Amino acid sequence: MEEKQLRCISQEKLCDTGFSYTLSLISGKYKMTILYALKEFNIVRYNELKRYINGISFKTLSQSLKELEADKLIIRKEYPQIPPKVEYSLSERGKSLMHILDQMCEWGDKNRE
């Protein structure tokens, strides 16, 4: 029978874990909220997100969307028209995170007072 080696925290680094990588993609005050909105409503425009996420500044929303797009979690589709029209949706990579988001929602529903 194979013995399981004990891990020692002094020989490990959090930054080398999948947990840390996932957190680096979704950390930030509003990123999970943006992903949740796209999950619930599929295709959303910038001003719709701004209204939906009460209290988010234009700068923070723009920055969060740029980071989510750079990390390939969302898709930004721009239409060549006047006035400009831009829509956001989840990428396949972003959709793969939804299982985690669903579990967080379930936990919140069960533990909310």
JSON list of C-alpha atoms in Angstrom, two decimals:
[
{"chain": "A", "resi": 1, "resn": "MET", "atom": "CA", "xyz": [0.00, 0.00, 0.00]},
{"chain": "A", "resi": 2, "resn": "GLU", "atom": "CA", "xyz": [1.35, 3.36, -1.05]},
{"chain": "A", "resi": 3, "resn": "GLU", "atom": "CA", "xyz": [1.98, 5.93, 1.67]},
{"chain": "A", "resi": 4, "resn": "LYS", "atom": "CA", "xyz": [0.62, 9.39, 1.13]},
{"chain": "A", "resi": 5, "resn": "GLN", "atom": "CA", "xyz": [3.27, 12.05, 1.57]},
{"chain": "A", "resi": 6, "resn": "LEU", "atom": "CA", "xyz": [2.45, 14.84, 3.98]},
{"chain": "A", "resi": 7, "resn": "ARG", "atom": "CA", "xyz": [2.66, 18.26, 2.44]},
{"chain": "A", "resi": 8, "resn": "CYS", "atom": "CA", "xyz": [4.51, 20.99, 4.27]},
{"chain": "A", "resi": 9, "resn": "ILE", "atom": "CA", "xyz": [3.28, 24.58, 3.90]},
{"chain": "A", "resi": 10, "resn": "SER", "atom": "CA", "xyz": [6.84, 25.92, 4.05]},
{"chain": "A", "resi": 11, "resn": "GLN", "atom": "CA", "xyz": [7.55, 24.10, 0.78]},
{"chain": "A", "resi": 12, "resn": "GLU", "atom": "CA", "xyz": [4.41, 25.29, -1.04]},
{"chain": "A", "resi": 13, "resn": "LYS", "atom": "CA", "xyz": [3.38, 28.54, -2.69]},
{"chain": "A", "resi": 14, "resn": "LEU", "atom": "CA", "xyz": [-0.22, 29.67, -3.09]},
{"chain": "A", "resi": 15, "resn": "CYS", "atom": "CA", "xyz": [0.63, 31.34, -6.42]},
{"chain": "A", "resi": 16, "resn": "ASP", "atom": "CA", "xyz": [1.35, 27.88, -7.90]},
{"chain": "A", "resi": 17, "resn": "THR", "atom": "CA", "xyz": [-2.18, 26.58, -7.29]},
{"chain": "A", "resi": 18, "resn": "GLY", "atom": "CA", "xyz": [-5.21, 26.42, -9.54]},
{"chain": "A", "resi": 19, "resn": "PHE", "atom": "CA", "xyz": [-7.10, 28.20, -6.77]},
{"chain": "A", "resi": 20, "resn": "SER", "atom": "CA", "xyz": [-4.78, 31.19, -7.05]},
{"chain": "A", "resi": 21, "resn": "TYR", "atom": "CA", "xyz": [-5.05, 31.28, -10.84]},
{"chain": "A", "resi": 22, "resn": "THR", "atom": "CA", "xyz": [-8.85, 31.18, -10.73]},
{"chain": "A", "resi": 23, "resn": "LEU", "atom": "CA", "xyz": [-8.92, 33.95, -8.14]},
{"chain": "A", "resi": 24, "resn": "SER", "atom": "CA", "xyz": [-6.64, 36.08, -10.29]},
{"chain": "A", "resi": 25, "resn": "LEU", "atom": "CA", "xyz": [-9.23, 35.93, -13.09]},
{"chain": "A", "resi": 26, "resn": "ILE", "atom": "CA", "xyz": [-12.33, 36.67, -11.02]},
{"chain": "A", "resi": 27, "resn": "SER", "atom": "CA", "xyz": [-11.02, 38.79, -8.17]},
{"chain": "A", "resi": 28, "resn": "GLY", "atom": "CA", "xyz": [-12.13, 42.36, -7.98]},
{"chain": "A", "resi": 29, "resn": "LYS", "atom": "CA", "xyz": [-15.22, 43.91, -6.54]},
{"chain": "A", "resi": 30, "resn": "TYR", "atom": "CA", "xyz": [-17.43, 43.53, -9.63]},
{"chain": "A", "resi": 31, "resn": "LYS", "atom": "CA", "xyz": [-16.05, 40.82, -11.91]},
{"chain": "A", "resi": 32, "resn": "MET", "atom": "CA", "xyz": [-18.21, 38.03, -10.49]},
{"chain": "A", "resi": 33, "resn": "THR", "atom": "CA", "xyz": [-21.23, 40.35, -10.64]},
{"chain": "A", "resi": 34, "resn": "ILE", "atom": "CA", "xyz": [-20.56, 41.08, -14.32]},
{"chain": "A", "resi": 35, "resn": "LEU", "atom": "CA", "xyz": [-20.18, 37.36, -15.05]},
{"chain": "A", "resi": 36, "resn": "TYR", "atom": "CA", "xyz": [-23.42, 36.67, -13.14]},
{"chain": "A", "resi": 37, "resn": "ALA", "atom": "CA", "xyz": [-25.28, 39.30, -15.18]},
{"chain": "A", "resi": 38, "resn": "LEU", "atom": "CA", "xyz": [-24.02, 37.81, -18.44]},
{"chain": "A", "resi": 39, "resn": "LYS", "atom": "CA", "xyz": [-25.00, 34.35, -17.25]},
{"chain": "A", "resi": 40, "resn": "GLU", "atom": "CA", "xyz": [-28.52, 35.48, -16.40]},
{"chain": "A", "resi": 41, "resn": "PHE", "atom": "CA", "xyz": [-29.17, 37.73, -19.40]},
{"chain": "A", "resi": 42, "resn": "ASN", "atom": "CA", "xyz": [-26.86, 36.23, -22.10]},
{"chain": "A", "resi": 43, "resn": "ILE", "atom": "CA", "xyz": [-26.16, 39.40, -24.11]},
{"chain": "A", "resi": 44, "resn": "VAL", "atom": "CA", "xyz": [-25.90, 42.72, -22.31]},
{"chain": "A", "resi": 45, "resn": "ARG", "atom": "CA", "xyz": [-24.96, 46.23, -23.37]},
{"chain": "A", "resi": 46, "resn": "TYR", "atom": "CA", "xyz": [-22.65, 48.52, -21.38]},
{"chain": "A", "resi": 47, "resn": "ASN", "atom": "CA", "xyz": [-25.37, 50.88, -20.08]},
{"chain": "A", "resi": 48, "resn": "GLU", "atom": "CA", "xyz": [-27.55, 47.92, -19.10]},
{"chain": "A", "resi": 49, "resn": "LEU", "atom": "CA", "xyz": [-24.68, 46.57, -17.00]},
{"chain": "A", "resi": 50, "resn": "LYS", "atom": "CA", "xyz": [-24.12, 50.02, -15.50]},
{"chain": "A", "resi": 51, "resn": "ARG", "atom": "CA", "xyz": [-27.78, 50.22, -14.41]},
{"chain": "A", "resi": 52, "resn": "TYR", "atom": "CA", "xyz": [-27.86, 46.61, -13.22]},
{"chain": "A", "resi": 53, "resn": "ILE", "atom": "CA", "xyz": [-24.77, 46.96, -11.03]},
{"chain": "A", "resi": 54, "resn": "ASN", "atom": "CA", "xyz": [-25.82, 49.71, -8.69]},
{"chain": "A", "resi": 55, "resn": "GLY", "atom": "CA", "xyz": [-22.92, 51.89, -7.55]},
{"chain": "A", "resi": 56, "resn": "ILE", "atom": "CA", "xyz": [-20.27, 50.85, -10.08]},
{"chain": "A", "resi": 57, "resn": "SER", "atom": "CA", "xyz": [-18.42, 53.76, -11.69]},
{"chain": "A", "resi": 58, "resn": "PHE", "atom": "CA", "xyz": [-18.00, 54.05, -15.45]},
{"chain": "A", "resi": 59, "resn": "LYS", "atom": "CA", "xyz": [-14.22, 53.71, -15.04]},
{"chain": "A", "resi": 60, "resn": "THR", "atom": "CA", "xyz": [-14.47, 50.57, -12.90]},
{"chain": "A", "resi": 61, "resn": "LEU", "atom": "CA", "xyz": [-16.98, 48.94, -15.23]},
{"chain": "A", "resi": 62, "resn": "SER", "atom": "CA", "xyz": [-14.83, 49.71, -18.28]},
{"chain": "A", "resi": 63, "resn": "GLN", "atom": "CA", "xyz": [-11.69, 48.38, -16.59]},
{"chain": "A", "resi": 64, "resn": "SER", "atom": "CA", "xyz": [-13.40, 45.21, -15.35]},
{"chain": "A", "resi": 65, "resn": "LEU", "atom": "CA", "xyz": [-14.83, 44.50, -18.81]},
{"chain": "A", "resi": 66, "resn": "LYS", "atom": "CA", "xyz": [-11.42, 45.01, -20.44]},
{"chain": "A", "resi": 67, "resn": "GLU", "atom": "CA", "xyz": [-9.78, 42.63, -17.96]},
{"chain": "A", "resi": 68, "resn": "LEU", "atom": "CA", "xyz": [-12.48, 39.98, -18.40]},
{"chain": "A", "resi": 69, "resn": "GLU", "atom": "CA", "xyz": [-12.12, 40.26, -22.17]},
{"chain": "A", "resi": 70, "resn": "ALA", "atom": "CA", "xyz": [-8.31, 40.06, -21.97]},
{"chain": "A", "resi": 71, "resn": "ASP", "atom": "CA", "xyz": [-8.66, 36.91, -19.86]},
{"chain": "A", "resi": 72, "resn": "LYS", "atom": "CA", "xyz": [-11.00, 35.50, -22.53]},
{"chain": "A", "resi": 73, "resn": "LEU", "atom": "CA", "xyz": [-13.93, 35.12, -20.12]},
{"chain": "A", "resi": 74, "resn": "ILE", "atom": "CA", "xyz": [-16.24, 37.45, -22.06]},
{"chain": "A", "resi": 75, "resn": "ILE", "atom": "CA", "xyz": [-16.73, 38.44, -25.68]},
{"chain": "A", "resi": 76, "resn": "ARG", "atom": "CA", "xyz": [-17.09, 42.07, -26.72]},
{"chain": "A", "resi": 77, "resn": "LYS", "atom": "CA", "xyz": [-18.99, 42.56, -29.98]},
{"chain": "A", "resi": 78, "resn": "GLU", "atom": "CA", "xyz": [-18.92, 46.01, -31.52]},
{"chain": "A", "resi": 79, "resn": "TYR", "atom": "CA", "xyz": [-21.36, 47.01, -34.26]},
{"chain": "A", "resi": 80, "resn": "PRO", "atom": "CA", "xyz": [-20.23, 49.59, -36.83]},
{"chain": "A", "resi": 81, "resn": "GLN", "atom": "CA", "xyz": [-23.11, 52.02, -36.49]},
{"chain": "A", "resi": 82, "resn": "ILE", "atom": "CA", "xyz": [-23.91, 55.44, -35.12]},
{"chain": "A", "resi": 83, "resn": "PRO", "atom": "CA", "xyz": [-24.46, 55.67, -32.22]},
{"chain": "A", "resi": 84, "resn": "PRO", "atom": "CA", "xyz": [-21.98, 52.90, -31.41]},
{"chain": "A", "resi": 85, "resn": "LYS", "atom": "CA", "xyz": [-23.43, 49.65, -30.15]},
{"chain": "A", "resi": 86, "resn": "VAL", "atom": "CA", "xyz": [-21.39, 47.21, -28.07]},
{"chain": "A", "resi": 87, "resn": "GLU", "atom": "CA", "xyz": [-22.65, 43.96, -26.58]},
{"chain": "A", "resi": 88, "resn": "TYR", "atom": "CA", "xyz": [-21.02, 41.65, -24.06]},
{"chain": "A", "resi": 89, "resn": "SER", "atom": "CA", "xyz": [-21.57, 37.93, -23.60]},
{"chain": "A", "resi": 90, "resn": "LEU", "atom": "CA", "xyz": [-19.83, 34.99, -21.95]},
{"chain": "A", "resi": 91, "resn": "SER", "atom": "CA", "xyz": [-17.17, 33.16, -23.94]},
{"chain": "A", "resi": 92, "resn": "GLU", "atom": "CA", "xyz": [-16.98, 29.37, -23.79]},
{"chain": "A", "resi": 93, "resn": "ARG", "atom": "CA", "xyz": [-14.20, 29.80, -21.24]},
{"chain": "A", "resi": 94, "resn": "GLY", "atom": "CA", "xyz": [-16.43, 32.10, -19.18]},
{"chain": "A", "resi": 95, "resn": "LYS", "atom": "CA", "xyz": [-19.31, 29.66, -19.42]},
{"chain": "A", "resi": 96, "resn": "SER", "atom": "CA", "xyz": [-17.05, 26.98, -17.97]},
{"chain": "A", "resi": 97, "resn": "LEU", "atom": "CA", "xyz": [-16.89, 29.04, -14.74]},
{"chain": "A", "resi": 98, "resn": "MET", "atom": "CA", "xyz": [-20.67, 29.04, -14.33]},
{"chain": "A", "resi": 99, "resn": "HIS", "atom": "CA", "xyz": [-20.72, 25.76, -12.40]},
{"chain": "A", "resi": 100, "resn": "ILE", "atom": "CA", "xyz": [-18.70, 27.50, -9.68]},
{"chain": "A", "resi": 101, "resn": "LEU", "atom": "CA", "xyz": [-20.98, 30.55, -9.81]},
{"chain": "A", "resi": 102, "resn": "ASP", "atom": "CA", "xyz": [-24.07, 28.33, -9.55]},
{"chain": "A", "resi": 103, "resn": "GLN", "atom": "CA", "xyz": [-22.65, 26.66, -6.45]},
{"chain": "A", "resi": 104, "resn": "MET", "atom": "CA", "xyz": [-21.96, 30.05, -4.87]},
{"chain": "A", "resi": 105, "resn": "CYS", "atom": "CA", "xyz": [-25.56, 31.09, -5.57]},
{"chain": "A", "resi": 106, "resn": "GLU", "atom": "CA", "xyz": [-26.90, 27.86, -4.06]},
{"chain": "A", "resi": 107, "resn": "TRP", "atom": "CA", "xyz": [-24.73, 28.31, -0.98]},
{"chain": "A", "resi": 108, "resn": "GLY", "atom": "CA", "xyz": [-25.95, 31.92, -0.61]},
{"chain": "A", "resi": 109, "resn": "ASP", "atom": "CA", "xyz": [-29.59, 30.88, -0.92]},
{"chain": "A", "resi": 110, "resn": "LYS", "atom": "CA", "xyz": [-29.17, 28.18, 1.75]},
{"chain": "A", "resi": 111, "resn": "ASN", "atom": "CA", "xyz": [-27.18, 30.34, 4.16]},
{"chain": "A", "resi": 112, "resn": "ARG", "atom": "CA", "xyz": [-28.84, 33.74, 3.76]},
{"chain": "A", "resi": 113, "resn": "GLU", "atom": "CA", "xyz": [-30.65, 34.94, 6.85]}
]
